[in-house]
CSV table of C-alpha atoms (C1' of nucleotides) in Angstrom, one decimal:
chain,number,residue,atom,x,y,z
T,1,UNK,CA,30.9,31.7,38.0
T,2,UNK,CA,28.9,28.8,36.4
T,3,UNK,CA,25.9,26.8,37.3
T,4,UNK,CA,28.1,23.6,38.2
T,5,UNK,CA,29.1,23.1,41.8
T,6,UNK,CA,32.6,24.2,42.3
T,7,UNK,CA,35.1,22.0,43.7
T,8,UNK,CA,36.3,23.9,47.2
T,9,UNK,CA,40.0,24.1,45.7
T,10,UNK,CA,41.8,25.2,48.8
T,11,UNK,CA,41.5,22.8,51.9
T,12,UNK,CA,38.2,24.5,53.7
T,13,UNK,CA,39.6,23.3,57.0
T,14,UNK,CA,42.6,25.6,56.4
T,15,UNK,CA,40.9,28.8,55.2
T,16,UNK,CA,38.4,29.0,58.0
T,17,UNK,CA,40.9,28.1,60.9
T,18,UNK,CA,43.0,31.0,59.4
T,19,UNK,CA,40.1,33.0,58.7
T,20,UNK,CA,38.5,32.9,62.4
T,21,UNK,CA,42.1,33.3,63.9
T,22,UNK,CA,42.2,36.5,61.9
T,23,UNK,CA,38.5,37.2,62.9
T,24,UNK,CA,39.4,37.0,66.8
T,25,UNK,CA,42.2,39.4,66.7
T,26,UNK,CA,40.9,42.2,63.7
T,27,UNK,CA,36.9,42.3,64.8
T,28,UNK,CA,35.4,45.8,65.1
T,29,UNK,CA,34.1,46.5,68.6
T,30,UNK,CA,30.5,46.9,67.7
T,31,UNK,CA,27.6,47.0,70.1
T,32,UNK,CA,24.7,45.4,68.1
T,33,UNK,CA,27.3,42.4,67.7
T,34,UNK,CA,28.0,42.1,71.4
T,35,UNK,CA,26.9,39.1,73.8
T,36,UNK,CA,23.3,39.1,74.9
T,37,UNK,CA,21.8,41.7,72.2
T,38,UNK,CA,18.0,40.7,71.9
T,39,UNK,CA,16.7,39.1,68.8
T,40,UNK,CA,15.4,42.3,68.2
T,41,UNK,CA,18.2,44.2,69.0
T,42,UNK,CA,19.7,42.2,66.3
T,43,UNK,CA,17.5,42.6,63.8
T,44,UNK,CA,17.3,46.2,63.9
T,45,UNK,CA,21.0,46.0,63.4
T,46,UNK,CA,20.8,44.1,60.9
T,47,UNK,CA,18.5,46.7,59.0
T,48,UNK,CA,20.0,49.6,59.6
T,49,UNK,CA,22.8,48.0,58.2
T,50,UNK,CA,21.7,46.7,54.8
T,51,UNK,CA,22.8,49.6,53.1
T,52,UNK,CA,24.7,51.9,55.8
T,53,UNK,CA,28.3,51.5,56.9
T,54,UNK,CA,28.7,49.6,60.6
T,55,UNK,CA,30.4,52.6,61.9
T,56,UNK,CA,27.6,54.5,61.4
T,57,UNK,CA,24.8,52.8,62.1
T,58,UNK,CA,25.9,52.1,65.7
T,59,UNK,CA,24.8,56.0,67.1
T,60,UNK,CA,22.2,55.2,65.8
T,61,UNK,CA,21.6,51.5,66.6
T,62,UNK,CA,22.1,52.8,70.3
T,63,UNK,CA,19.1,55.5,70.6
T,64,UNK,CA,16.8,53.2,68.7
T,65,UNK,CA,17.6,50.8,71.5
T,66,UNK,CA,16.9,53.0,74.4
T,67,UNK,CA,13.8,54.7,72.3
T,68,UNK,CA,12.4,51.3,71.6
T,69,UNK,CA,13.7,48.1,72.8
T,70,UNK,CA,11.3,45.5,71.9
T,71,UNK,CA,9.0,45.0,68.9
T,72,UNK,CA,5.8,46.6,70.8
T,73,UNK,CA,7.9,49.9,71.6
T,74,UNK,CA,8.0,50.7,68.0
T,75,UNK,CA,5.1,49.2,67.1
T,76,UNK,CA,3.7,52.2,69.4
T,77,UNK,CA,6.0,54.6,67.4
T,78,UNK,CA,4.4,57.2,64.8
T,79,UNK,CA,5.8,57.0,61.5
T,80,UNK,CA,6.5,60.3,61.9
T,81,UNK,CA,8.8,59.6,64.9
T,82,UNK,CA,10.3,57.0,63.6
T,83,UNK,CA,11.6,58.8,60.2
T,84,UNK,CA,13.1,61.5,62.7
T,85,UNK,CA,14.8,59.1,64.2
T,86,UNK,CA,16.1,57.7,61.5
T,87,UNK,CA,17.8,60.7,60.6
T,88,UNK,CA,20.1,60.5,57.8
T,89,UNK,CA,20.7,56.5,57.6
T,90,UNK,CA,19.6,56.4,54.1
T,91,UNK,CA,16.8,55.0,52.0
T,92,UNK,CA,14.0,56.2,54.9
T,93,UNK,CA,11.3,53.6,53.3
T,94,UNK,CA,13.6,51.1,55.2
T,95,UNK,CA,12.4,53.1,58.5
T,96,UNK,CA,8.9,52.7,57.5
T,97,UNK,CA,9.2,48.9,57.1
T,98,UNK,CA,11.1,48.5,60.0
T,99,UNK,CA,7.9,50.2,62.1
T,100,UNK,CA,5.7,47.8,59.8
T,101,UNK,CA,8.1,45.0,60.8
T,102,UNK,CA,7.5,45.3,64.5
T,103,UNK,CA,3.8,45.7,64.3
T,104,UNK,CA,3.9,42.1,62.5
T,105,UNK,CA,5.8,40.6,65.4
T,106,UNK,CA,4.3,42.4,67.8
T,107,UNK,CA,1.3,41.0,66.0
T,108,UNK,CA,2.2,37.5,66.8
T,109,UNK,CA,1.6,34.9,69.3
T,110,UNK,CA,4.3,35.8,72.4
T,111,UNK,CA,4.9,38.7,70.1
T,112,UNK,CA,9.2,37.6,69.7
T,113,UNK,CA,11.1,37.8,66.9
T,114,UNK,CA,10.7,34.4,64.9
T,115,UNK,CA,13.6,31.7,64.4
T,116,UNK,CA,12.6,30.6,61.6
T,117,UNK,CA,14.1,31.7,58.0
T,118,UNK,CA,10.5,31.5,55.9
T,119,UNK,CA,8.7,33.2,58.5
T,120,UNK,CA,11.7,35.6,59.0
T,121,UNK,CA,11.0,36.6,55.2
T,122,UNK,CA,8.0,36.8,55.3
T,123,UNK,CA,8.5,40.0,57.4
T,124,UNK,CA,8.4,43.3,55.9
T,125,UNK,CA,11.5,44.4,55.3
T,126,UNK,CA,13.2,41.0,55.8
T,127,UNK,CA,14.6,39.5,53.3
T,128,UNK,CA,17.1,36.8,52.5
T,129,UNK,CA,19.9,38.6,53.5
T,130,UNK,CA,18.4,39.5,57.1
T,131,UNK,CA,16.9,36.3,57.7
T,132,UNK,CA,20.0,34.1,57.3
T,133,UNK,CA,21.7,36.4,59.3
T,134,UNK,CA,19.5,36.5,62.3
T,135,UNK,CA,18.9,33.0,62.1
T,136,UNK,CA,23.1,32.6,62.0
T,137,UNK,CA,23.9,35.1,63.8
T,138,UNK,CA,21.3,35.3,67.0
T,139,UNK,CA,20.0,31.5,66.9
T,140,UNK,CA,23.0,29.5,65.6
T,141,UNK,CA,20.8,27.8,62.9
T,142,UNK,CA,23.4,26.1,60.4
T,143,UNK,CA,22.6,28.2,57.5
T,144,UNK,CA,24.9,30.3,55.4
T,145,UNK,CA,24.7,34.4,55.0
T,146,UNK,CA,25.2,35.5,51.9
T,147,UNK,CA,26.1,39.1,51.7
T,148,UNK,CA,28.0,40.9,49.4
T,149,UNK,CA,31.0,40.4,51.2
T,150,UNK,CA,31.2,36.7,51.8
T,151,UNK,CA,29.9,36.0,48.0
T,152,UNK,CA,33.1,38.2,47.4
T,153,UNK,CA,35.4,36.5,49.8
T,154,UNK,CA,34.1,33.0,48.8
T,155,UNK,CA,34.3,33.8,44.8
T,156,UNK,CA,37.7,35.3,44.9
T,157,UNK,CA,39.2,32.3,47.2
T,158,UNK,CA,37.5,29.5,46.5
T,159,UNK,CA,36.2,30.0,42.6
T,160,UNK,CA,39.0,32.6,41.5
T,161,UNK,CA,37.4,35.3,40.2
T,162,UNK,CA,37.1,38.6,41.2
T,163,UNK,CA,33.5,39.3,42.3
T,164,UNK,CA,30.2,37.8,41.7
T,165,UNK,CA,28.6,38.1,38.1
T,166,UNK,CA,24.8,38.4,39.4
T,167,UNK,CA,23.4,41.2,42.2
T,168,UNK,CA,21.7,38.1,43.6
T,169,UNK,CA,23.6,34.1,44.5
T,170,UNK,CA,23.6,31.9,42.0
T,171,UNK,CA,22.8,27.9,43.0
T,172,UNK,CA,26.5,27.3,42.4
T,173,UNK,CA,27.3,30.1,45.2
T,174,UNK,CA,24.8,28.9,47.5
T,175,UNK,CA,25.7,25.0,47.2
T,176,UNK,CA,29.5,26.4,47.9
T,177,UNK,CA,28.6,28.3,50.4
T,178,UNK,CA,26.8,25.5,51.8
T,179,UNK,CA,29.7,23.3,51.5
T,180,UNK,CA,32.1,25.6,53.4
T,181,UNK,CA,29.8,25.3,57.1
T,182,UNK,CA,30.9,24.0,60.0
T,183,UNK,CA,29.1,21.1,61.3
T,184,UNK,CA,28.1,23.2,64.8
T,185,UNK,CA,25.6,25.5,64.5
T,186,UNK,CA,27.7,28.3,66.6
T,187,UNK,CA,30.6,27.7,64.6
T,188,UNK,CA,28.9,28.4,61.3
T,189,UNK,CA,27.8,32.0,63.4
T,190,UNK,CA,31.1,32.4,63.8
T,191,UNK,CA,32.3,32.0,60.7
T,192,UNK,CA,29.5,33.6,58.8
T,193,UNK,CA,30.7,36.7,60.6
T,194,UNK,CA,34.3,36.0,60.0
T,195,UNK,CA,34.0,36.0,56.5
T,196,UNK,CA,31.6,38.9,56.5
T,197,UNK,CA,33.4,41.0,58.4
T,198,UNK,CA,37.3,40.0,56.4
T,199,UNK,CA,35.5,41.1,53.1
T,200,UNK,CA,34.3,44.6,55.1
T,201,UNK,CA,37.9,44.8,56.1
T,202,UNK,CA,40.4,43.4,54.2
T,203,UNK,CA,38.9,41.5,50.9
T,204,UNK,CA,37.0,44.7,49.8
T,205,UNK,CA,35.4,45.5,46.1
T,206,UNK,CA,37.8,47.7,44.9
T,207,UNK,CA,41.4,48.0,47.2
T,208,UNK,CA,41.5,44.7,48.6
T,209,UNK,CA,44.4,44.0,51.0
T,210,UNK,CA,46.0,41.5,49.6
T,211,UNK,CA,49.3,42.1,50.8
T,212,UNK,CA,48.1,42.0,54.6
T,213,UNK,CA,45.9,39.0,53.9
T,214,UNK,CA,46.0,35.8,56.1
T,215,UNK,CA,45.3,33.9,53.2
T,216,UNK,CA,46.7,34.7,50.4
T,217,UNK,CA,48.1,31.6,49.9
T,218,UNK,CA,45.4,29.5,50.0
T,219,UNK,CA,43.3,32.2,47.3
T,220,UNK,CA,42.4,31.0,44.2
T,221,UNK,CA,42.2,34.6,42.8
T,222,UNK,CA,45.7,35.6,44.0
T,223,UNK,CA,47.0,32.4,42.8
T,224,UNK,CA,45.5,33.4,39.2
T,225,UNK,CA,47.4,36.7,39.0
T,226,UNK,CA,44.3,38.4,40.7
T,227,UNK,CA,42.5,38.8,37.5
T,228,UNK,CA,40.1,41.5,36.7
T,229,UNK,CA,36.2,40.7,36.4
T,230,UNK,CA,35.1,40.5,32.7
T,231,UNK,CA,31.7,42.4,34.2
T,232,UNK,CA,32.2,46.3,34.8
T,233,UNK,CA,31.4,47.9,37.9
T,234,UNK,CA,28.7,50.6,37.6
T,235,UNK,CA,28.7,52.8,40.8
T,236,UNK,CA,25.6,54.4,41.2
T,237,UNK,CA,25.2,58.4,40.4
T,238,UNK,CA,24.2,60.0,42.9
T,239,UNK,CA,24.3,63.9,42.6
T,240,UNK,CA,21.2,65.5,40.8
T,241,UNK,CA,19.8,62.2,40.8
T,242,UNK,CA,15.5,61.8,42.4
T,243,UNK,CA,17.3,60.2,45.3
T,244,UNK,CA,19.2,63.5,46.3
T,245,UNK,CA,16.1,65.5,45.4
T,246,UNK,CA,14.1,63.1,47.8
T,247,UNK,CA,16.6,63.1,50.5
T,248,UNK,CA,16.0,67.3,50.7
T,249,UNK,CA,12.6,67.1,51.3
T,250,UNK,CA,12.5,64.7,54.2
T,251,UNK,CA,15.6,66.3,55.6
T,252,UNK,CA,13.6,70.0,55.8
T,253,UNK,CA,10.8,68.1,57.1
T,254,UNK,CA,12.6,65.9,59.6
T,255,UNK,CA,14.2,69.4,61.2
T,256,UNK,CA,10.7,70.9,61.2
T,257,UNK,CA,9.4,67.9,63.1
T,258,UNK,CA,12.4,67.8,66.0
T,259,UNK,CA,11.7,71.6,66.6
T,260,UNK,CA,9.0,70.0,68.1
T,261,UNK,CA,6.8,73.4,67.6
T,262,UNK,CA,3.3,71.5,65.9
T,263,UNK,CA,2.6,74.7,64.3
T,264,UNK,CA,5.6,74.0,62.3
T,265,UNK,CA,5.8,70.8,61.4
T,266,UNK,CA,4.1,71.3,58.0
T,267,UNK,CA,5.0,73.0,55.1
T,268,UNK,CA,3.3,74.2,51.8
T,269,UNK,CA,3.5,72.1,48.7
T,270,UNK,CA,5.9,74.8,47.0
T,271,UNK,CA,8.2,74.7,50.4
T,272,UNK,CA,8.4,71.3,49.3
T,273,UNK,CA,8.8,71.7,45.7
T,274,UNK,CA,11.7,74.6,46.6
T,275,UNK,CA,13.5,71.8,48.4
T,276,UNK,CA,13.4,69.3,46.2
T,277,UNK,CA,14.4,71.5,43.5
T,278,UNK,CA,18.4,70.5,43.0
T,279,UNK,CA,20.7,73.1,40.3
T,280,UNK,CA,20.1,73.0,36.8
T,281,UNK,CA,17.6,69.9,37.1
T,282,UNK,CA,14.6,68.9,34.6
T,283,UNK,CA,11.8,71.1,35.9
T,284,UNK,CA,9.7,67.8,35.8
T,285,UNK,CA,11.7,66.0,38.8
T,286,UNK,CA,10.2,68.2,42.0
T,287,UNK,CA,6.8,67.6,41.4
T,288,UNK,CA,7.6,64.4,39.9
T,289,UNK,CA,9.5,63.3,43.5
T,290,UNK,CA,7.1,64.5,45.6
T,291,UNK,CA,4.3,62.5,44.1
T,292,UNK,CA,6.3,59.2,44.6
T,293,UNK,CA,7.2,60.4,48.3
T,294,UNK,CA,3.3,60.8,48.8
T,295,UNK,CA,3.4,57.3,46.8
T,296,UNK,CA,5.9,55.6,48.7
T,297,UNK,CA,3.9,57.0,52.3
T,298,UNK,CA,7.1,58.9,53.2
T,299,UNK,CA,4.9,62.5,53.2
T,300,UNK,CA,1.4,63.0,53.5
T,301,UNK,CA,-0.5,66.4,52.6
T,302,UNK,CA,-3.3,66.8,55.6
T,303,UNK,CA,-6.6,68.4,55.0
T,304,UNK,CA,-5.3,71.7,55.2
T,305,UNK,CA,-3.2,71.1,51.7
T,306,UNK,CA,-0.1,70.8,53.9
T,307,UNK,CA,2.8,68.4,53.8
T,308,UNK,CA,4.2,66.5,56.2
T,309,UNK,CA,5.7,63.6,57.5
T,310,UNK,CA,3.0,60.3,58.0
T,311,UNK,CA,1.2,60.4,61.8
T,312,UNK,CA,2.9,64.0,62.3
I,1,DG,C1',34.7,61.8,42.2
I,2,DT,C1',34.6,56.8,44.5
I,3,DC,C1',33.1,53.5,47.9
I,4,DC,C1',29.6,50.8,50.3
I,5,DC,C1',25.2,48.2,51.3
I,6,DG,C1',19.9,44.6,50.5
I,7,DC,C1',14.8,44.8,49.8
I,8,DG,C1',10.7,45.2,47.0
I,9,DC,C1',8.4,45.2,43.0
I,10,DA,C1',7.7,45.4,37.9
E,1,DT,C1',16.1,39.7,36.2
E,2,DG,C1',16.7,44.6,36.5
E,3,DC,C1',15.7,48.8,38.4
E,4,DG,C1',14.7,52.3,42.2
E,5,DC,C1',16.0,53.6,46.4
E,6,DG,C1',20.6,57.8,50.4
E,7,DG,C1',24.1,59.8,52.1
E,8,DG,C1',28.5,60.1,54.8
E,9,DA,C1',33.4,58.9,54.6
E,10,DC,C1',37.3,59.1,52.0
DNA sequence: GTCCCGCGCA
DNA sequence: TGCGCGGGAC
């Protein structure tokens, strides 16, 4: 997609009418996106979920709820805690932020979640992303979510191309996604999470279903032959890779922590190493990973040369 | 083996 | 603007 604003080719009328009809009957039954969820209930939803699957994100969405249900619960949480918690979710710095996030807030005058975008970004852990969503999705603001699934949806129906070019929105997919919103603030919620949750569903990356689709007439891209994106798709690697290594060590030290046994929740640096140690890996990337989890404040080594995780 | 996801920082 | 950052489902 270019830089100039894109006529809206199909009639938008038409494509979101179809497009909430199919909402209303195809939605996922998920907590965090029931009636009455807290702004904070929302945004920790809306975290968890950045990188993680819906599905399963709500177990743990749930526990985090009763755990901590407002901003000054988890703001009371150890780090330590709160990376337990986590379990598994992925990407564990996004735990740590999350912590950090409530302290902000709960830093604040009132202490609530803000409403407003700007301030909503400047929140650790809140970016763009978040912030559009929680101001759509919990306050009705008119503003357009761009995740990767609605910059898919809109590209492939309204601009005719497969998927977007760029990891971030370019103007020309924010001025059409800003053309596409409903007037009423609750309506553009309601679409927003239309859209989002068709591309989750139906108009995925790689098996979309076009044959099932609700709109396949109106879409540009089907109406083009469905061509394929001149850019390649580069999934990311995962086995052997620092990540995996990283994801060992804070999985041993996550167990040793919900043994609850303090004489336990530690372990020596070459425990540490040993788990971070993957099969026929550069003998560099152990030591190498557990200085940037030490780095990223994910483990900390105690006076007594032990490791283990932050406020354990 | 492939899919799926946004934030933070250089 | 590009890279680093997880892990379960299929």
């Amino acid at each position: 997609m270019n830089d100039s604003p894109l006529p809206a080719s199909p009639a938008p009328d038409e494509v979101r009418g179809a497009l909430v009809r199919w909402f209303r009957t195809n939605r996922r039954d998920l907590p965090m996106r029931a009636e009455g969820v807290s702004p904070w209930g929302t945004l920790v939803g809306e975290v968890m979920s950045q990188q993680t699957p819906m599905p399963r994100v709500q177990p743990f969405w749930r526990r985090w709820m009763e755990l901590w249900p407002t901003p000054q619960d988890l703001a009371a949480a150890s780090p330590a805690e709160v990376l337990v918690e986590w379990g598994a979710l992925g990407y564990p710095s996004r735990a740590l932020r999350l912590r950090e996030c409530a302290i902000a807030i709960a830093g604040r005058p009132g202490g609530r979640v803000p409403a407003d975008y700007e301030e909503l970004c400047s929140l650790p852990g809140i970016g763009p992303y978040t912030a559009s969503a929680l101001v759509s999705f919990q306050f009705h603001g008119r503003i357009a979510v761009l995740d990767t699934n609605i910059r898919r949806v809109l590209l492939r129906v309204f601009a005719g191309e497969e998927r977007p070019a760029s990891s971030s929105p370019s103007k020309a997919e924010r001025a059409l996604a800003d053309s596409l919103l409903p007037e009423d603030g609750a309506e553009c919620a309601q679409w927003n999470v239309a859209v989002m949750e068709f591309g989750a569903l139906v108009c995925t990356q790689k098996s979309p279903s076009c044959a099932d689709c609700p709109i396949a007439e109106h879409c540009a891209w089907t109406r083009a032959g469905r061509p394929a994106s001149a850019s390649k798709l580069r999934t990311q690697a995962w086995k052997g890779t620092d990540r995996q290594a990283r994801g060992r060590v804070l999985a041993l030290l996550r167990e040793r922590h919900a043994l609850g046994d303090p004489s336990r929740t530690a372990i020596t640096r070459a425990r540490a190493l040993e788990a971070a140690r993957l099969p026929d890996a550069d003998p560099e990337q152990a030591p190498r990973i557990l200085d940037a989890l030490l780095t990223d404040g994910l483990v900390v080594v105690g006076e007594d040369s032990l490791i283990r995780l932050p406020g354990a």
